[in-house]
């Protein structure tokens, strides 16, 4: 049985944010496809190298993502959101590590966001996958393109 694994916040994200990865930085398709703008400075990869527990955890998150459909994932996220009554969750960060692997990942995320539209939670993520299609999505989904416009555009900056 594959269980939902989410983390809550990190040193950059607040405790009002859940993180669900669909892959690891080690297996990032944007890096493999040479779409990542600063592959040598990936903070997600740094965490996987520095902390031995991070890569296995993200690998289990990827297994969960792959083994479950969008209806099950959305239901599991709803249950997780219910657990946070004292400090409500406002955001779900999708794929803090890695990127969309295929168009199917994009489609799955759109369905999940649509199923969670009435929760008041914003689902957001960043992508360098300018080779995939991003139709208009649900109002609670915000995708930021690396060097190209989706809902927003951002520019990856080398932290040196």
CSV table of N, CA and C in Angstrom, one decimal:
chain,number,residue,atom,x,y,z
A,1,UNK,N,0.8,-1.2,0.0
A,1,UNK,CA,0.0,0.0,0.0
A,1,UNK,C,0.9,1.2,0.0
A,2,UNK,N,0.6,2.2,-0.8
A,2,UNK,CA,1.3,3.4,-0.9
A,2,UNK,C,0.6,4.5,-0.2
A,3,UNK,N,1.2,5.1,0.8
A,3,UNK,CA,0.7,6.1,1.7
A,3,UNK,C,1.1,7.5,1.2
A,4,UNK,N,0.2,8.5,1.4
A,4,UNK,CA,0.5,9.8,1.1
A,4,UNK,C,1.7,10.3,2.0
A,5,UNK,N,2.7,10.8,1.5
A,5,UNK,CA,3.8,11.4,2.2
A,5,UNK,C,4.0,12.8,1.8
A,6,UNK,N,3.7,13.7,2.8
A,6,UNK,CA,3.9,15.1,2.5
A,6,UNK,C,4.8,15.7,3.6
A,7,UNK,N,5.6,16.7,3.3
A,7,UNK,CA,6.3,17.4,4.4
A,7,UNK,C,5.6,18.7,4.6
A,8,UNK,N,5.8,19.4,5.7
A,8,UNK,CA,5.2,20.6,6.0
A,8,UNK,C,6.3,21.7,6.2
A,9,UNK,N,6.3,22.6,5.2
A,9,UNK,CA,7.3,23.7,5.2
A,9,UNK,C,8.7,23.2,5.2
A,10,UNK,N,9.6,24.2,5.1
A,10,UNK,CA,11.0,24.0,5.1
A,10,UNK,C,11.7,25.3,5.4
A,11,UNK,N,13.0,25.4,5.2
A,11,UNK,CA,13.6,26.7,5.6
A,11,UNK,C,13.2,27.8,4.7
A,12,UNK,N,12.6,27.6,3.5
A,12,UNK,CA,12.1,28.6,2.6
A,12,UNK,C,10.6,28.8,2.6
A,13,UNK,N,9.9,27.7,2.9
A,13,UNK,CA,8.4,27.7,2.9
A,13,UNK,C,7.9,27.6,4.3
A,14,UNK,N,6.8,28.3,4.6
A,14,UNK,CA,6.2,28.4,5.9
A,14,UNK,C,5.5,27.1,6.2
A,15,UNK,N,5.1,27.0,7.5
A,15,UNK,CA,4.4,25.8,8.0
A,15,UNK,C,2.9,25.7,7.5
A,16,UNK,N,2.5,26.8,6.7
A,16,UNK,CA,1.2,26.7,6.1
A,16,UNK,C,1.2,26.1,4.7
A,17,UNK,N,2.3,25.4,4.4
A,17,UNK,CA,2.5,24.8,3.1
A,17,UNK,C,2.9,23.3,3.2
A,18,UNK,N,2.1,22.5,2.5
A,18,UNK,CA,2.5,21.1,2.4
A,18,UNK,C,3.2,20.9,1.1
A,19,UNK,N,4.2,19.9,1.1
A,19,UNK,CA,5.0,19.7,-0.1
A,19,UNK,C,4.8,18.2,-0.5
A,20,UNK,N,4.4,18.1,-1.8
A,20,UNK,CA,4.2,16.8,-2.4
A,20,UNK,C,5.1,16.7,-3.6
A,21,UNK,N,6.1,15.8,-3.6
A,21,UNK,CA,6.9,15.7,-4.8
A,21,UNK,C,6.5,14.5,-5.7
A,22,UNK,N,6.6,14.7,-7.0
A,22,UNK,CA,6.3,13.6,-7.9
A,22,UNK,C,7.5,12.9,-8.4
A,23,UNK,N,8.7,13.5,-8.1
A,23,UNK,CA,10.0,12.8,-8.4
A,23,UNK,C,11.0,13.4,-7.5
A,24,UNK,N,12.2,13.0,-7.6
A,24,UNK,CA,13.3,13.6,-6.8
A,24,UNK,C,14.2,14.5,-7.7
A,25,UNK,N,15.0,15.3,-7.1
A,25,UNK,CA,16.0,16.1,-7.8
A,25,UNK,C,16.9,15.2,-8.6
A,26,UNK,N,17.3,14.1,-8.0
A,26,UNK,CA,18.2,13.2,-8.7
A,26,UNK,C,17.7,12.7,-10.0
A,27,UNK,N,16.4,12.6,-10.1
A,27,UNK,CA,15.7,12.1,-11.4
A,27,UNK,C,15.0,13.2,-12.1
A,28,UNK,N,15.4,14.4,-11.9
A,28,UNK,CA,14.7,15.6,-12.5
A,28,UNK,C,14.8,15.5,-14.0
A,29,UNK,N,13.6,15.5,-14.6
A,29,UNK,CA,13.6,15.5,-16.1
A,29,UNK,C,14.1,16.8,-16.7
A,30,UNK,N,13.9,17.9,-16.1
A,30,UNK,CA,14.4,19.2,-16.6
A,30,UNK,C,15.9,19.2,-16.7
A,31,UNK,N,16.5,18.7,-15.7
A,31,UNK,CA,18.0,18.6,-15.8
A,31,UNK,C,18.4,17.6,-16.9
A,32,UNK,N,17.8,16.5,-17.0
A,32,UNK,CA,18.1,15.5,-18.0
A,32,UNK,C,17.9,16.0,-19.4
A,33,UNK,N,16.8,16.8,-19.6
A,33,UNK,CA,16.5,17.4,-20.9
A,33,UNK,C,17.2,18.7,-21.2
A,34,UNK,N,18.1,19.1,-20.3
A,34,UNK,CA,18.9,20.4,-20.3
A,34,UNK,C,18.0,21.6,-20.5
A,35,UNK,N,16.9,21.5,-19.7
A,35,UNK,CA,15.9,22.7,-19.7
A,35,UNK,C,16.1,23.5,-18.4
A,36,UNK,N,16.8,22.9,-17.4
A,36,UNK,CA,17.1,23.6,-16.1
A,36,UNK,C,18.1,24.7,-16.4
A,37,UNK,N,17.8,25.9,-15.9
A,37,UNK,CA,18.7,27.1,-16.1
A,37,UNK,C,19.9,27.1,-15.3
A,38,UNK,N,19.9,26.5,-14.1
A,38,UNK,CA,21.1,26.5,-13.2
A,38,UNK,C,21.2,25.1,-12.6
A,39,UNK,N,21.4,24.0,-13.4
A,39,UNK,CA,21.5,22.7,-12.8
A,39,UNK,C,22.5,22.4,-11.8
A,40,UNK,N,23.6,23.1,-11.8
A,40,UNK,CA,24.7,22.9,-10.8
A,40,UNK,C,24.3,23.6,-9.5
A,41,UNK,N,23.3,24.4,-9.4
A,41,UNK,CA,22.9,25.1,-8.1
A,41,UNK,C,21.6,24.7,-7.6
A,42,UNK,N,21.1,23.5,-7.9
A,42,UNK,CA,19.8,23.0,-7.5
A,42,UNK,C,19.8,22.8,-6.0
A,43,UNK,N,18.9,23.6,-5.3
A,43,UNK,CA,18.8,23.4,-3.8
A,43,UNK,C,18.2,22.1,-3.5
A,44,UNK,N,17.3,21.5,-4.3
A,44,UNK,CA,16.7,20.2,-4.0
A,44,UNK,C,17.7,19.1,-4.1
A,45,UNK,N,18.6,19.2,-5.1
A,45,UNK,CA,19.7,18.3,-5.2
A,45,UNK,C,20.7,18.4,-4.1
A,46,UNK,N,20.9,19.6,-3.6
A,46,UNK,CA,21.8,19.8,-2.5
A,46,UNK,C,21.3,19.0,-1.2
A,47,UNK,N,20.0,19.1,-1.0
A,47,UNK,CA,19.4,18.5,0.1
A,47,UNK,C,19.5,16.9,0.0
A,48,UNK,N,19.4,16.4,-1.2
A,48,UNK,CA,19.5,15.0,-1.4
A,48,UNK,C,20.9,14.5,-1.2
A,49,UNK,N,21.9,15.3,-1.4
A,49,UNK,CA,23.3,15.0,-1.2
A,49,UNK,C,23.6,15.1,0.3
A,50,UNK,N,23.1,16.2,1.0
A,50,UNK,CA,23.5,16.5,2.3
A,50,UNK,C,22.8,15.6,3.4
A,51,UNK,N,21.6,15.2,3.1
A,51,UNK,CA,20.8,14.5,4.1
A,51,UNK,C,20.4,13.2,3.6
A,52,UNK,N,20.9,12.1,4.1
A,52,UNK,CA,20.7,10.7,3.6
A,52,UNK,C,19.2,10.3,3.5
A,53,UNK,N,18.4,10.9,4.4
A,53,UNK,CA,17.0,10.5,4.4
A,53,UNK,C,16.1,11.1,3.3
A,54,UNK,N,16.6,12.2,2.7
A,54,UNK,CA,15.8,13.0,1.8
A,54,UNK,C,15.5,12.2,0.5
A,55,UNK,N,16.5,11.6,-0.2
A,55,UNK,CA,16.3,10.9,-1.4
A,55,UNK,C,15.3,9.7,-1.3
A,56,UNK,N,15.5,8.9,-0.2
A,56,UNK,CA,14.5,7.8,-0.1
A,56,UNK,C,13.1,8.3,0.2
A,57,UNK,N,12.9,9.4,0.9
A,57,UNK,CA,11.6,9.9,1.2
A,57,UNK,C,11.0,10.4,-0.1
A,58,UNK,N,11.8,11.2,-0.9
A,58,UNK,CA,11.2,11.7,-2.2
A,58,UNK,C,11.0,10.5,-3.2
A,59,UNK,N,11.7,9.5,-3.1
A,59,UNK,CA,11.5,8.3,-3.9
A,59,UNK,C,10.2,7.7,-3.6
A,60,UNK,N,9.9,7.6,-2.3
A,60,UNK,CA,8.6,7.1,-1.8
A,60,UNK,C,7.4,8.0,-2.2
A,61,UNK,N,7.7,9.3,-2.2
A,61,UNK,CA,6.6,10.2,-2.7
A,61,UNK,C,6.4,10.0,-4.2
A,62,UNK,N,7.4,9.7,-5.0
A,62,UNK,CA,7.3,9.5,-6.4
A,62,UNK,C,6.5,8.2,-6.6
A,63,UNK,N,6.8,7.2,-5.8
A,63,UNK,CA,6.1,5.9,-5.9
A,63,UNK,C,4.6,6.1,-5.6
A,64,UNK,N,4.3,6.9,-4.6
A,64,UNK,CA,2.9,7.2,-4.3
A,64,UNK,C,2.2,7.9,-5.5
A,65,UNK,N,2.9,8.9,-6.0
A,65,UNK,CA,2.3,9.7,-7.1
A,65,UNK,C,2.0,8.7,-8.3
A,66,UNK,N,3.0,7.8,-8.6
A,66,UNK,CA,2.8,6.9,-9.7
A,66,UNK,C,1.8,5.8,-9.5
A,67,UNK,N,1.6,5.4,-8.3
A,67,UNK,CA,0.7,4.2,-8.0
A,67,UNK,C,-0.7,4.6,-7.8
A,68,UNK,N,-1.0,5.9,-7.6
A,68,UNK,CA,-2.3,6.4,-7.3
A,68,UNK,C,-2.9,7.4,-8.3
A,69,UNK,N,-4.1,7.3,-8.6
A,69,UNK,CA,-4.8,8.2,-9.5
A,69,UNK,C,-5.1,9.5,-8.8
A,70,UNK,N,-5.6,10.5,-9.6
A,70,UNK,CA,-5.8,11.8,-9.1
A,70,UNK,C,-7.0,11.8,-8.1
A,71,UNK,N,-8.0,11.0,-8.2
A,71,UNK,CA,-9.1,11.0,-7.2
A,71,UNK,C,-8.6,10.5,-5.9
A,72,UNK,N,-7.8,9.5,-5.8
A,72,UNK,CA,-7.2,9.0,-4.6
A,72,UNK,C,-6.3,10.0,-4.0
A,73,UNK,N,-5.4,10.6,-4.8
A,73,UNK,CA,-4.5,11.6,-4.2
A,73,UNK,C,-5.2,12.8,-3.7
A,74,UNK,N,-6.2,13.3,-4.4
A,74,UNK,CA,-7.1,14.4,-3.9
A,74,UNK,C,-7.8,14.0,-2.6
A,75,UNK,N,-8.3,12.8,-2.5
A,75,UNK,CA,-9.0,12.4,-1.3
A,75,UNK,C,-8.0,12.3,-0.1
A,76,UNK,N,-6.8,11.8,-0.4
A,76,UNK,CA,-5.7,11.7,0.7
A,76,UNK,C,-5.3,13.1,1.1
A,77,UNK,N,-5.2,14.1,0.2
A,77,UNK,CA,-4.8,15.4,0.5
A,77,UNK,C,-5.9,16.1,1.3
A,78,UNK,N,-7.2,15.8,1.0
A,78,UNK,CA,-8.3,16.4,1.8
A,78,UNK,C,-8.2,15.9,3.2
A,79,UNK,N,-7.9,14.6,3.4
A,79,UNK,CA,-7.8,14.1,4.8
A,79,UNK,C,-6.6,14.7,5.5
A,80,UNK,N,-5.5,14.9,4.8
A,80,UNK,CA,-4.3,15.6,5.4
A,80,UNK,C,-4.7,17.0,5.8
A,81,UNK,N,-5.4,17.7,5.0
A,81,UNK,CA,-5.8,19.1,5.3
A,81,UNK,C,-6.6,19.1,6.6
A,82,UNK,N,-7.5,18.2,6.8
A,82,UNK,CA,-8.3,18.1,8.0
A,82,UNK,C,-7.5,18.0,9.2
A,83,UNK,N,-6.3,17.4,9.1
A,83,UNK,CA,-5.5,17.2,10.3
A,83,UNK,C,-4.9,18.5,10.8
A,84,UNK,N,-4.9,19.5,10.1
A,84,UNK,CA,-4.2,20.8,10.4
A,84,UNK,C,-5.2,21.9,10.8
A,85,UNK,N,-5.9,21.6,11.9
A,85,UNK,CA,-7.0,22.5,12.4
A,85,UNK,C,-6.4,23.7,13.1
A,86,UNK,N,-5.4,23.5,13.9
A,86,UNK,CA,-4.8,24.6,14.7
A,86,UNK,C,-4.1,25.6,13.8
A,87,UNK,N,-3.3,25.1,12.8
A,87,UNK,CA,-2.6,25.9,11.9
A,87,UNK,C,-3.0,25.5,10.5
A,88,UNK,N,-4.1,26.0,9.9
A,88,UNK,CA,-4.6,25.6,8.6
A,88,UNK,C,-3.5,25.7,7.5
A,89,UNK,N,-3.6,24.8,6.6
A,89,UNK,CA,-2.7,24.8,5.4
A,89,UNK,C,-3.4,25.7,4.4
A,90,UNK,N,-2.5,26.6,3.8
A,90,UNK,CA,-3.0,27.5,2.8
A,90,UNK,C,-2.5,27.1,1.4
A,91,UNK,N,-1.4,26.4,1.4
A,91,UNK,CA,-0.7,26.1,0.1
A,91,UNK,C,-0.3,24.6,0.0
A,92,UNK,N,-0.3,24.1,-1.2
A,92,UNK,CA,0.3,22.8,-1.5
A,92,UNK,C,1.4,23.1,-2.6
A,93,UNK,N,2.6,22.9,-2.2
A,93,UNK,CA,3.7,23.0,-3.2
A,93,UNK,C,3.9,21.7,-3.9
A,94,UNK,N,3.7,21.7,-5.2
A,94,UNK,CA,3.9,20.4,-5.9
A,94,UNK,C,5.3,20.4,-6.5
A,95,UNK,N,5.9,19.3,-6.3
A,95,UNK,CA,7.2,19.0,-6.9
A,95,UNK,C,8.2,20.1,-6.5
A,96,UNK,N,8.5,20.2,-5.3
A,96,UNK,CA,9.6,21.1,-4.8
A,96,UNK,C,10.9,20.6,-5.4
A,97,UNK,N,11.0,19.2,-5.5
A,97,UNK,CA,12.2,18.6,-6.1
A,97,UNK,C,11.8,18.0,-7.5
A,98,UNK,N,12.6,18.3,-8.5
A,98,UNK,CA,12.3,17.7,-9.8
A,98,UNK,C,11.2,18.6,-10.5
A,99,UNK,N,10.6,17.9,-11.5
A,99,UNK,CA,9.7,18.7,-12.4
A,99,UNK,C,8.7,17.6,-13.0
A,100,UNK,N,7.8,18.1,-13.8
A,100,UNK,CA,6.9,17.2,-14.5
A,100,UNK,C,7.7,16.3,-15.3
A,101,UNK,N,7.4,15.0,-15.3
A,101,UNK,CA,8.1,14.0,-16.1
A,101,UNK,C,7.5,13.9,-17.5
A,102,UNK,N,6.2,14.0,-17.5
A,102,UNK,CA,5.4,13.8,-18.8
A,102,UNK,C,4.2,14.7,-18.8
A,103,UNK,N,3.5,14.7,-19.9
A,103,UNK,CA,2.2,15.4,-20.0
A,103,UNK,C,1.2,14.8,-19.0
A,104,UNK,N,1.3,13.5,-18.8
A,104,UNK,CA,0.4,12.8,-17.9
A,104,UNK,C,0.5,13.4,-16.5
A,105,UNK,N,1.7,13.8,-16.0
A,105,UNK,CA,1.9,14.4,-14.7
A,105,UNK,C,1.1,15.8,-14.7
A,106,UNK,N,1.2,16.5,-15.7
A,106,UNK,CA,0.5,17.8,-15.8
A,106,UNK,C,-1.0,17.6,-15.7
A,107,UNK,N,-1.5,16.6,-16.5
A,107,UNK,CA,-3.0,16.3,-16.5
A,107,UNK,C,-3.4,15.9,-15.1
A,108,UNK,N,-2.6,15.0,-14.5
A,108,UNK,CA,-3.0,14.5,-13.1
A,108,UNK,C,-3.1,15.7,-12.2
A,109,UNK,N,-2.1,16.6,-12.2
A,109,UNK,CA,-2.1,17.7,-11.3
A,109,UNK,C,-3.3,18.6,-11.5
A,110,UNK,N,-3.7,18.8,-12.8
A,110,UNK,CA,-4.9,19.6,-13.1
A,110,UNK,C,-6.1,19.0,-12.5
A,111,UNK,N,-6.3,17.7,-12.6
A,111,UNK,CA,-7.4,17.0,-12.0
A,111,UNK,C,-7.4,17.1,-10.5
A,112,UNK,N,-6.3,16.9,-9.9
A,112,UNK,CA,-6.2,17.0,-8.4
A,112,UNK,C,-6.6,18.4,-8.0
A,113,UNK,N,-6.0,19.4,-8.6
A,113,UNK,CA,-6.4,20.8,-8.3
A,113,UNK,C,-7.9,21.1,-8.4
A,114,UNK,N,-8.4,20.6,-9.5
A,114,UNK,CA,-9.9,20.7,-9.7
A,114,UNK,C,-10.7,20.1,-8.6
A,115,UNK,N,-10.3,18.9,-8.2
A,115,UNK,CA,-11.0,18.2,-7.1
A,115,UNK,C,-10.8,18.9,-5.8
A,116,UNK,N,-9.8,19.7,-5.6
A,116,UNK,CA,-9.6,20.4,-4.4
A,116,UNK,C,-9.9,21.9,-4.4
A,117,UNK,N,-10.6,22.3,-5.5
A,117,UNK,CA,-10.8,23.7,-5.7
A,117,UNK,C,-11.7,24.4,-4.6
A,118,UNK,N,-12.5,23.6,-4.0
A,118,UNK,CA,-13.4,24.2,-2.9
A,118,UNK,C,-12.8,24.1,-1.5
A,119,UNK,N,-11.5,23.8,-1.4
A,119,UNK,CA,-10.9,23.7,-0.1
A,119,UNK,C,-10.3,25.0,0.3
A,120,UNK,N,-10.1,25.9,-0.6
A,120,UNK,CA,-9.5,27.2,-0.3
A,120,UNK,C,-8.0,27.2,-0.4
A,121,UNK,N,-7.4,26.0,-0.7
A,121,UNK,CA,-6.0,25.8,-0.7
A,121,UNK,C,-5.5,26.1,-2.1
A,122,UNK,N,-4.4,26.8,-2.2
A,122,UNK,CA,-3.7,27.1,-3.5
A,122,UNK,C,-2.6,26.1,-3.7
A,123,UNK,N,-2.7,25.4,-4.9
A,123,UNK,CA,-1.7,24.5,-5.3
A,123,UNK,C,-0.8,25.2,-6.3
A,124,UNK,N,0.5,25.1,-6.0
A,124,UNK,CA,1.5,25.8,-6.9
A,124,UNK,C,2.8,25.1,-7.1
A,125,UNK,N,3.4,25.4,-8.2
A,125,UNK,CA,4.7,24.8,-8.5
A,125,UNK,C,5.4,25.6,-9.5
A,126,UNK,N,6.6,25.2,-9.8
A,126,UNK,CA,7.5,25.8,-10.8
A,126,UNK,C,7.9,24.7,-11.8
A,127,UNK,N,8.1,25.1,-13.0
A,127,UNK,CA,8.5,24.2,-14.0
A,127,UNK,C,9.4,24.8,-15.1
A,128,UNK,N,10.4,24.0,-15.5
A,128,UNK,CA,11.2,24.4,-16.6
A,128,UNK,C,10.8,23.7,-17.9
A,129,UNK,N,9.7,22.9,-17.8
A,129,UNK,CA,9.3,22.1,-18.9
A,129,UNK,C,8.5,22.9,-19.9
A,130,UNK,N,9.2,23.7,-20.7
A,130,UNK,CA,8.5,24.5,-21.7
A,130,UNK,C,8.1,23.6,-22.9
A,131,UNK,N,8.4,22.4,-22.9
A,131,UNK,CA,8.1,21.4,-24.0
A,131,UNK,C,6.7,20.7,-23.8
A,132,UNK,N,6.1,21.0,-22.6
A,132,UNK,CA,4.8,20.4,-22.3
A,132,UNK,C,3.6,21.4,-22.5
A,133,UNK,N,2.4,21.0,-22.5
A,133,UNK,CA,1.2,21.8,-22.7
A,133,UNK,C,0.6,22.1,-21.4
A,134,UNK,N,0.2,23.4,-21.2
A,134,UNK,CA,-0.5,23.9,-20.0
A,134,UNK,C,-1.7,24.6,-20.4
A,135,UNK,N,-2.8,23.9,-20.5
A,135,UNK,CA,-4.1,24.7,-20.8
A,135,UNK,C,-4.5,25.5,-19.6
A,136,UNK,N,-5.5,26.3,-19.7
A,136,UNK,CA,-6.1,27.0,-18.6
A,136,UNK,C,-6.5,26.0,-17.5
A,137,UNK,N,-6.1,26.3,-16.3
A,137,UNK,CA,-6.4,25.3,-15.2
A,137,UNK,C,-7.3,25.9,-14.2
A,138,UNK,N,-7.6,25.1,-13.2
A,138,UNK,CA,-8.5,25.6,-12.1
A,138,UNK,C,-8.0,26.8,-11.5
A,139,UNK,N,-8.8,27.6,-10.8
A,139,UNK,CA,-8.5,28.9,-10.2
A,139,UNK,C,-7.5,28.7,-9.1
A,140,UNK,N,-7.5,27.5,-8.5
A,140,UNK,CA,-6.6,27.3,-7.3
A,140,UNK,C,-5.2,26.7,-7.7
A,141,UNK,N,-4.9,26.7,-9.0
A,141,UNK,CA,-3.6,26.1,-9.5
A,141,UNK,C,-2.8,27.3,-10.1
A,142,UNK,N,-1.6,27.4,-9.6
A,142,UNK,CA,-0.7,28.4,-10.1
A,142,UNK,C,0.6,27.8,-10.5
A,143,UNK,N,0.9,27.9,-11.8
A,143,UNK,CA,2.2,27.3,-12.3
A,143,UNK,C,3.0,28.4,-12.8
A,144,UNK,N,4.3,28.4,-12.4
A,144,UNK,CA,5.3,29.4,-12.7
A,144,UNK,C,6.3,28.8,-13.7
A,145,UNK,N,6.4,29.4,-14.8
A,145,UNK,CA,7.4,28.9,-15.8
A,145,UNK,C,8.8,29.5,-15.7
A,146,UNK,N,9.8,28.7,-15.8
A,146,UNK,CA,11.1,29.2,-15.7
A,146,UNK,C,11.6,29.7,-17.1
A,147,UNK,N,11.5,31.1,-17.2
A,147,UNK,CA,11.9,31.7,-18.4
A,147,UNK,C,10.8,31.8,-19.4
A,148,UNK,N,9.6,31.3,-19.1
A,148,UNK,CA,8.4,31.4,-20.0
A,148,UNK,C,7.2,31.6,-19.1
A,149,UNK,N,6.2,32.2,-19.7
A,149,UNK,CA,5.0,32.6,-19.0
A,149,UNK,C,4.0,31.5,-18.9
A,150,UNK,N,3.6,31.1,-17.7
A,150,UNK,CA,2.4,30.3,-17.5
A,150,UNK,C,1.5,31.2,-16.7
A,151,UNK,N,1.2,30.9,-15.5
A,151,UNK,CA,0.4,31.8,-14.6
A,151,UNK,C,1.3,33.0,-14.3
A,152,UNK,N,2.6,32.7,-14.1
A,152,UNK,CA,3.7,33.7,-13.8
A,152,UNK,C,4.9,33.2,-14.5
A,153,UNK,N,5.9,34.0,-14.6
A,153,UNK,CA,7.2,33.7,-15.2
A,153,UNK,C,8.2,34.0,-14.1
A,154,UNK,N,9.2,33.2,-13.9
A,154,UNK,CA,10.3,33.5,-13.0
A,154,UNK,C,11.6,33.3,-13.8
A,155,UNK,N,12.6,33.9,-13.3
A,155,UNK,CA,14.0,33.8,-13.8
A,155,UNK,C,14.8,33.1,-12.8
A,156,UNK,N,15.4,32.0,-13.1
A,156,UNK,CA,16.3,31.3,-12.2
A,156,UNK,C,17.6,32.1,-12.1
A,157,UNK,N,18.0,32.4,-10.9
A,157,UNK,CA,19.2,33.2,-10.7
A,157,UNK,C,20.3,32.4,-10.0
A,158,UNK,N,21.4,32.4,-10.5
A,158,UNK,CA,22.5,31.6,-9.9
A,158,UNK,C,22.9,32.3,-8.6
A,159,UNK,N,22.7,31.5,-7.5
A,159,UNK,CA,23.0,32.2,-6.1
A,159,UNK,C,24.5,32.3,-5.9
A,160,UNK,N,25.4,31.9,-6.7
A,160,UNK,CA,26.8,31.9,-6.7
A,160,UNK,C,27.4,31.4,-5.4
